[in-house]
Amino acid sequence: MRLPIPDDVLAAAERLDGVAHRTPVLTSTRLDEALGLQVFLKCESFQRMGAFKFRGAYNTLVQLTPEQRRAGVVAYSSGNHAQAVALAARLLDMPATIVMPTDAPRIKHEATLGYGAEVVQYDRHTESREEIGRAIAAERGAVVVPPFDHPDIVAGQGTAALELLQDVGPLDALVAPMGGGGLVTGSALAARLLAPDAQIFGVEPAAGDDARRSLESGEIVRIDTPRTIADGAQTQALGEVTFALARQLLTAVWTATDDQLVASMRTLASTLKIVAEPTAALGLAGLTEHRDELAGRRVGVIVSGGNVDLSRFAELVGGAA
């Protein structure tokens, strides 16, 4: 098992230069005063295909050989990794097949088809997306591109935090959503370069706290598919790569309830005028709950994406605060 290192994040940034968007960092005096600290929000909702996942997907696919490109790629995802692989494959002129759950948000399913990928659907509660993906890849000779458990995926995701630190300078802490762990561990690698003393926190759904339990037990804990509105973090377990990195690099893993996610989505919309999907609100939700631990400090938060059906977004944030 090869683990990525900080230099891999720098190499990924070179590959992504001129291809990925350099997304904005937003601040809010009102938010700072409410939380009692300085918050810098890295808004990956403005990334190509609407989420950070494009970074890791392109960084992985662009390194494939000509023979591998001709055979194509297979990926499995609830939505954002699906769109990311589909778009990266289109840019690199290779076929892509995506295994998606039947209950994936419609906006993500339609976007994946729109980028030209073939979609194979499955029931996330009764079928294994990994098994389906491996079977398709074996049949077609394609390369499987996992959503998080791959060194090139992790390195690519880390470029979001690299840009954040380049733009705002060293931070005391960095907070990121955590499903399979690719974003937060990649962010931790980037922090090693530009903010080596920063604390790194991952935030996962309270209904799916497998990462927290894994780090506490010292081994990967696998759970049933969590029932949460954070569809991008409905993972059942960390991967070998992300678990090893998390043990080395993370300060702690926090959790957030669905109600806390909705509250943070509402804050992001009303205070900063941005649309965040539920998973993307994990970072702010966790920070809000633990703000006293970081009082007065400079904290970066990655808002990981904005791919949510507008009707669903209105339903969630439009209720009483």
Tab-separated table of C-alpha atoms in Angstrom:
chain	number	residue	atom	x	y	z
A	1	MET	CA	0.000	0.000	0.000
A	2	ARG	CA	1.478	3.324	-1.102
A	3	LEU	CA	0.599	6.333	1.009
A	4	PRO	CA	0.704	9.797	-0.562
A	5	ILE	CA	3.086	12.388	0.855
A	6	PRO	CA	2.930	16.197	0.862
A	7	ASP	CA	4.988	16.406	-2.346
A	8	ASP	CA	2.232	14.424	-4.100
A	9	VAL	CA	-0.164	17.297	-3.360
A	10	LEU	CA	2.249	19.726	-4.995
A	11	ALA	CA	2.517	17.466	-8.053
A	12	ALA	CA	-1.279	17.233	-8.235
A	13	ALA	CA	-1.527	21.022	-8.105
A	14	GLU	CA	0.739	21.243	-11.163
A	15	ARG	CA	-1.438	18.766	-13.088
A	16	LEU	CA	-4.590	20.666	-12.133
A	17	ASP	CA	-3.198	24.102	-12.940
A	18	GLY	CA	-5.332	25.636	-15.663
A	19	VAL	CA	-7.812	22.744	-15.523
A	20	ALA	CA	-9.451	22.971	-12.096
A	21	HIS	CA	-10.904	26.254	-10.884
A	22	ARG	CA	-9.092	28.083	-8.113
A	23	THR	CA	-12.163	28.440	-5.913
A	24	PRO	CA	-12.830	31.496	-3.741
A	25	VAL	CA	-12.211	31.862	-0.024
A	26	LEU	CA	-15.038	33.728	1.704
A	27	THR	CA	-15.114	35.410	5.095
A	28	SER	CA	-17.874	36.965	7.184
A	29	THR	CA	-17.524	39.346	10.107
A	30	ARG	CA	-20.972	38.281	11.236
A	31	LEU	CA	-19.969	34.614	11.253
A	32	ASP	CA	-16.686	35.372	13.021
A	33	GLU	CA	-18.500	37.237	15.766
A	34	ALA	CA	-21.080	34.475	16.171
A	35	LEU	CA	-18.415	31.786	16.536
A	36	GLY	CA	-15.778	33.787	18.371
A	37	LEU	CA	-12.984	33.025	15.902
A	38	GLN	CA	-11.750	33.850	12.403
A	39	VAL	CA	-13.251	31.583	9.758
A	40	PHE	CA	-12.001	31.169	6.201
A	41	LEU	CA	-14.396	29.215	3.995
A	42	LYS	CA	-12.913	27.463	0.950
A	43	CYS	CA	-15.909	27.221	-1.348
A	44	GLU	CA	-15.567	24.129	-3.509
A	45	SER	CA	-19.189	24.565	-4.563
A	46	PHE	CA	-17.641	26.775	-7.277
A	47	GLN	CA	-15.353	23.998	-8.539
A	48	ARG	CA	-15.922	22.349	-11.913
A	49	MET	CA	-18.940	19.984	-11.609
A	50	GLY	CA	-19.739	21.723	-8.327
A	51	ALA	CA	-17.508	19.907	-5.838
A	52	PHE	CA	-13.927	19.213	-4.743
A	53	LYS	CA	-14.098	15.706	-6.208
A	54	PHE	CA	-12.980	16.951	-9.626
A	55	ARG	CA	-9.500	17.505	-8.209
A	56	GLY	CA	-8.842	13.905	-7.253
A	57	ALA	CA	-10.560	12.420	-10.277
A	58	TYR	CA	-8.617	14.446	-12.824
A	59	ASN	CA	-5.327	13.963	-10.978
A	60	THR	CA	-5.872	10.203	-11.166
A	61	LEU	CA	-7.161	9.884	-14.713
A	62	VAL	CA	-4.562	12.168	-16.291
A	63	GLN	CA	-1.824	9.763	-15.139
A	64	LEU	CA	-3.320	6.714	-16.904
A	65	THR	CA	-1.434	5.175	-19.820
A	66	PRO	CA	-2.759	5.435	-23.406
A	67	GLU	CA	-3.822	1.778	-23.212
A	68	GLN	CA	-5.716	2.360	-19.964
A	69	ARG	CA	-7.422	5.406	-21.422
A	70	ARG	CA	-8.676	3.412	-24.370
A	71	ALA	CA	-10.196	0.780	-22.069
A	72	GLY	CA	-11.796	3.430	-19.905
A	73	VAL	CA	-12.628	3.726	-16.228
A	74	VAL	CA	-15.262	2.510	-13.803
A	75	ALA	CA	-16.246	4.405	-10.657
A	76	TYR	CA	-18.878	4.040	-7.952
A	77	SER	CA	-20.405	7.023	-6.211
A	78	SER	CA	-23.532	8.573	-4.746
A	79	GLY	CA	-22.970	11.561	-6.969
A	80	ASN	CA	-20.018	13.937	-6.752
A	81	HIS	CA	-17.266	11.416	-7.507
A	82	ALA	CA	-19.520	10.128	-10.294
A	83	GLN	CA	-19.726	13.559	-11.875
A	84	ALA	CA	-16.034	14.202	-11.308
A	85	VAL	CA	-14.902	11.009	-13.036
A	86	ALA	CA	-17.408	11.534	-15.845
A	87	LEU	CA	-16.167	15.079	-16.492
A	88	ALA	CA	-12.484	14.181	-16.193
A	89	ALA	CA	-12.992	11.260	-18.581
A	90	ARG	CA	-14.719	13.516	-21.078
A	91	LEU	CA	-11.875	16.046	-20.912
A	92	LEU	CA	-9.346	13.256	-21.457
A	93	ASP	CA	-11.418	11.541	-24.157
A	94	MET	CA	-11.949	8.181	-22.479
A	95	PRO	CA	-15.079	6.129	-21.737
A	96	ALA	CA	-16.464	6.059	-18.195
A	97	THR	CA	-19.011	3.838	-16.491
A	98	ILE	CA	-20.437	4.972	-13.153
A	99	VAL	CA	-22.172	2.753	-10.590
A	100	MET	CA	-24.695	4.980	-8.779
A	101	PRO	CA	-27.321	4.220	-6.116
A	102	THR	CA	-30.944	4.420	-7.148
A	103	ASP	CA	-31.574	7.072	-4.483
A	104	ALA	CA	-28.779	9.409	-5.574
A	105	PRO	CA	-29.924	13.035	-5.881
A	106	ARG	CA	-31.515	13.548	-9.276
A	107	ILE	CA	-29.292	16.556	-10.036
A	108	LYS	CA	-26.188	14.384	-9.604
A	109	HIS	CA	-27.565	11.522	-11.674
A	110	GLU	CA	-28.552	13.813	-14.535
A	111	ALA	CA	-25.238	15.659	-14.465
A	112	THR	CA	-23.296	12.396	-14.649
A	113	LEU	CA	-25.253	11.385	-17.746
A	114	GLY	CA	-24.782	14.872	-19.128
A	115	TYR	CA	-21.015	14.512	-18.981
A	116	GLY	CA	-21.314	11.469	-21.233
A	117	ALA	CA	-20.828	8.605	-18.793
A	118	GLU	CA	-22.785	5.357	-18.752
A	119	VAL	CA	-24.693	4.942	-15.463
A	120	VAL	CA	-25.407	1.566	-13.839
A	121	GLN	CA	-27.759	1.841	-10.867
A	122	TYR	CA	-27.867	-0.286	-7.697
A	123	ASP	CA	-29.610	-0.434	-4.313
A	124	ARG	CA	-27.184	0.957	-1.745
A	125	HIS	CA	-28.887	-0.877	1.120
A	126	THR	CA	-28.844	-4.377	-0.415
A	127	GLU	CA	-26.067	-4.433	-3.045
A	128	SER	CA	-22.313	-3.804	-3.019
A	129	ARG	CA	-21.183	-1.047	-5.340
A	130	GLU	CA	-17.606	-2.266	-5.061
A	131	GLU	CA	-18.530	-5.743	-6.281
A	132	ILE	CA	-20.572	-4.350	-9.157
A	133	GLY	CA	-17.783	-1.980	-10.152
A	134	ARG	CA	-15.115	-4.674	-10.049
A	135	ALA	CA	-17.255	-7.006	-12.177
A	136	ILE	CA	-17.786	-4.361	-14.850
A	137	ALA	CA	-14.096	-3.453	-14.867
A	138	ALA	CA	-13.052	-7.103	-15.218
A	139	GLU	CA	-15.442	-7.599	-18.113
A	140	ARG	CA	-14.246	-4.509	-19.991
A	141	GLY	CA	-10.598	-4.352	-18.934
A	142	ALA	CA	-11.250	-0.947	-17.423
A	143	VAL	CA	-9.515	0.759	-14.493
A	144	VAL	CA	-11.475	1.124	-11.249
A	145	VAL	CA	-11.239	4.643	-9.839
A	146	PRO	CA	-12.312	4.469	-6.180
A	147	PRO	CA	-13.921	7.534	-4.558
A	148	PHE	CA	-11.322	7.979	-1.820
A	149	ASP	CA	-9.035	5.001	-1.154
A	150	HIS	CA	-6.313	5.832	-3.665
A	151	PRO	CA	-3.129	7.895	-3.208
A	152	ASP	CA	-3.724	9.991	-6.334
A	153	ILE	CA	-7.311	10.735	-5.315
A	154	VAL	CA	-6.154	11.871	-1.866
A	155	ALA	CA	-3.349	14.017	-3.291
A	156	GLY	CA	-5.718	15.693	-5.715
A	157	GLN	CA	-8.268	16.492	-3.014
A	158	GLY	CA	-5.512	18.029	-0.923
A	159	THR	CA	-5.027	20.786	-3.479
A	160	ALA	CA	-8.156	22.521	-2.148
A	161	ALA	CA	-6.503	23.036	1.237
A	162	LEU	CA	-3.207	23.892	-0.450
A	163	GLU	CA	-4.893	26.776	-2.273
A	164	LEU	CA	-6.644	27.888	0.913
A	165	LEU	CA	-3.357	28.077	2.813
A	166	GLN	CA	-1.608	29.816	-0.074
A	167	ASP	CA	-4.362	32.443	-0.150
A	168	VAL	CA	-4.815	33.166	3.565
A	169	GLY	CA	-1.549	32.073	5.169
A	170	PRO	CA	-0.998	29.662	8.067
A	171	LEU	CA	-4.040	28.549	10.032
A	172	ASP	CA	-4.404	27.291	13.579
A	173	ALA	CA	-6.898	24.639	12.513
A	174	LEU	CA	-8.425	23.127	9.395
A	175	VAL	CA	-11.865	21.475	9.336
A	176	ALA	CA	-13.258	19.360	6.503
A	177	PRO	CA	-16.173	17.018	5.841
A	178	MET	CA	-15.334	13.344	6.250
A	179	GLY	CA	-16.938	10.414	4.502
A	180	GLY	CA	-14.282	8.098	3.151
A	181	GLY	CA	-11.585	10.482	4.342
A	182	GLY	CA	-9.975	11.550	1.072
A	183	LEU	CA	-10.592	15.276	1.481
A	184	VAL	CA	-9.554	15.659	5.103
A	185	THR	CA	-6.441	13.477	4.822
A	186	GLY	CA	-5.389	15.226	1.620
A	187	SER	CA	-5.960	18.521	3.413
A	188	ALA	CA	-3.768	17.324	6.271
A	189	LEU	CA	-0.970	16.542	3.803
A	190	ALA	CA	-1.257	20.060	2.378
A	191	ALA	CA	-1.131	21.510	5.879
A	192	ARG	CA	2.167	19.693	6.475
A	193	LEU	CA	3.622	21.962	3.792
A	194	LEU	CA	2.249	25.363	4.781
A	195	ALA	CA	0.805	25.063	8.303
A	196	PRO	CA	2.600	22.176	10.016
A	197	ASP	CA	1.325	23.129	13.469
A	198	ALA	CA	-2.332	23.323	12.462
A	199	GLN	CA	-4.837	20.993	14.081
A	200	ILE	CA	-6.829	18.939	11.571
A	201	PHE	CA	-10.432	17.919	12.219
A	202	GLY	CA	-12.692	15.706	10.144
A	203	VAL	CA	-16.473	15.925	10.576
A	204	GLU	CA	-18.740	12.981	9.740
A	205	PRO	CA	-22.491	12.412	10.160
A	206	ALA	CA	-23.532	11.424	13.672
A	207	ALA	CA	-25.499	8.572	12.117
A	208	GLY	CA	-22.341	7.244	10.462
A	209	ASP	CA	-19.452	7.707	12.876
A	210	ASP	CA	-17.313	4.869	11.538
A	211	ALA	CA	-14.187	7.044	11.246
A	212	ARG	CA	-14.346	8.180	14.865
A	213	ARG	CA	-14.900	4.604	16.011
A	214	SER	CA	-12.105	3.337	13.767
A	215	LEU	CA	-9.572	5.768	15.194
A	216	GLU	CA	-10.655	4.949	18.722
A	217	SER	CA	-10.354	1.195	18.178
A	218	GLY	CA	-7.179	1.276	16.105
A	219	GLU	CA	-8.708	-0.715	13.258
A	220	ILE	CA	-11.147	-0.032	10.444
A	221	VAL	CA	-14.745	-0.290	11.684
A	222	ARG	CA	-17.378	-1.090	9.069
A	223	ILE	CA	-21.004	-0.003	9.593
A	224	ASP	CA	-24.311	-0.295	7.778
A	225	THR	CA	-25.050	2.468	5.298
A	226	PRO	CA	-25.889	5.460	7.518
A	227	ARG	CA	-29.259	7.127	7.083
A	228	THR	CA	-28.420	10.810	6.857
A	229	ILE	CA	-29.144	13.736	4.577
A	230	ALA	CA	-25.380	13.956	3.976
A	231	ASP	CA	-25.510	11.627	0.952
A	232	GLY	CA	-21.876	12.292	0.093
A	233	ALA	CA	-20.797	10.897	3.468
A	234	GLN	CA	-22.910	7.738	3.527
A	235	THR	CA	-19.781	5.618	3.485
A	236	GLN	CA	-19.566	2.386	5.438
A	237	ALA	CA	-15.852	2.422	6.234
A	238	LEU	CA	-12.596	4.239	5.684
A	239	GLY	CA	-10.193	2.786	3.155
A	240	GLU	CA	-6.748	1.421	3.970
A	241	VAL	CA	-5.035	4.532	2.598
A	242	THR	CA	-7.292	7.045	4.301
A	243	PHE	CA	-7.347	5.156	7.610
A	244	ALA	CA	-3.553	5.031	7.745
A	245	LEU	CA	-3.299	8.742	6.983
A	246	ALA	CA	-6.052	9.647	9.433
A	247	ARG	CA	-4.219	7.855	12.238
A	248	GLN	CA	-1.067	9.805	11.437
A	249	LEU	CA	-2.436	13.249	10.681
A	250	LEU	CA	-5.831	13.991	12.240
A	251	THR	CA	-6.274	15.707	15.577
A	252	ALA	CA	-9.816	14.383	16.062
A	253	VAL	CA	-13.011	13.414	14.284
A	254	TRP	CA	-16.176	15.307	15.188
A	255	THR	CA	-19.758	14.424	14.289
A	256	ALA	CA	-22.791	16.472	13.279
A	257	THR	CA	-26.484	15.617	13.302
A	258	ASP	CA	-28.787	16.221	10.357
A	259	ASP	CA	-30.399	19.105	12.262
A	260	GLN	CA	-26.988	20.702	12.718
A	261	LEU	CA	-26.287	20.270	9.008
A	262	VAL	CA	-29.508	22.045	8.111
A	263	ALA	CA	-28.664	24.884	10.490
A	264	SER	CA	-25.249	25.292	8.873
A	265	MET	CA	-26.722	25.146	5.367
A	266	ARG	CA	-29.052	27.933	6.440
A	267	THR	CA	-26.152	29.956	7.846
A	268	LEU	CA	-24.139	29.589	4.654
A	269	ALA	CA	-27.116	30.641	2.551
A	270	SER	CA	-28.265	33.573	4.667
A	271	THR	CA	-24.885	34.927	5.763
A	272	LEU	CA	-22.622	34.186	2.786
A	273	LYS	CA	-25.251	33.711	0.069
A	274	ILE	CA	-23.935	30.348	-1.061
A	275	VAL	CA	-25.692	27.056	-1.670
A	276	ALA	CA	-24.091	24.102	0.111
A	277	GLU	CA	-25.231	20.510	-0.163
A	278	PRO	CA	-25.779	18.769	3.197
A	279	THR	CA	-22.417	16.981	3.164
A	280	ALA	CA	-20.635	20.264	2.471
A	281	ALA	CA	-22.066	21.752	5.672
A	282	LEU	CA	-20.387	19.139	7.870
A	283	GLY	CA	-17.302	21.270	8.452
A	284	LEU	CA	-19.157	24.358	9.622
A	285	ALA	CA	-21.585	22.262	11.666
A	286	GLY	CA	-18.737	20.569	13.503
A	287	LEU	CA	-16.903	23.834	14.067
A	288	THR	CA	-20.045	25.498	15.396
A	289	GLU	CA	-20.502	22.728	17.954
A	290	HIS	CA	-16.832	22.817	19.021
A	291	ARG	CA	-16.146	26.533	18.616
A	292	ASP	CA	-15.122	27.021	22.247
A	293	GLU	CA	-12.180	24.672	21.731
A	294	LEU	CA	-10.764	27.003	19.062
A	295	ALA	CA	-11.848	30.388	20.432
A	296	GLY	CA	-9.966	33.324	18.946
A	297	ARG	CA	-8.065	31.241	16.419
A	298	ARG	CA	-7.778	31.261	12.630
A	299	VAL	CA	-9.702	28.310	11.233
A	300	GLY	CA	-10.140	27.130	7.662
A	301	VAL	CA	-13.295	25.255	6.704
A	302	ILE	CA	-13.753	23.451	3.410
A	303	VAL	CA	-17.276	23.741	2.013
A	304	SER	CA	-16.999	20.701	-0.196
A	305	GLY	CA	-19.764	21.151	-2.788
A	306	GLY	CA	-23.071	22.608	-3.846
A	307	ASN	CA	-24.757	19.811	-5.799
A	308	VAL	CA	-28.198	19.654	-4.271
A	309	ASP	CA	-31.606	19.742	-5.956
A	310	LEU	CA	-32.976	23.245	-5.434
A	311	SER	CA	-36.348	21.885	-4.365
A	312	ARG	CA	-34.610	19.739	-1.747
A	313	PHE	CA	-32.467	22.669	-0.645
A	314	ALA	CA	-35.543	24.861	-0.224
A	315	GLU	CA	-37.288	22.108	1.710
A	316	LEU	CA	-34.366	21.768	4.116
A	317	VAL	CA	-33.431	25.393	4.744
A	318	GLY	CA	-36.857	26.929	4.317
A	319	GLY	CA	-38.237	25.610	7.613
A	320	ALA	CA	-38.239	27.481	10.889
A	321	ALA	CA	-34.782	28.180	12.249
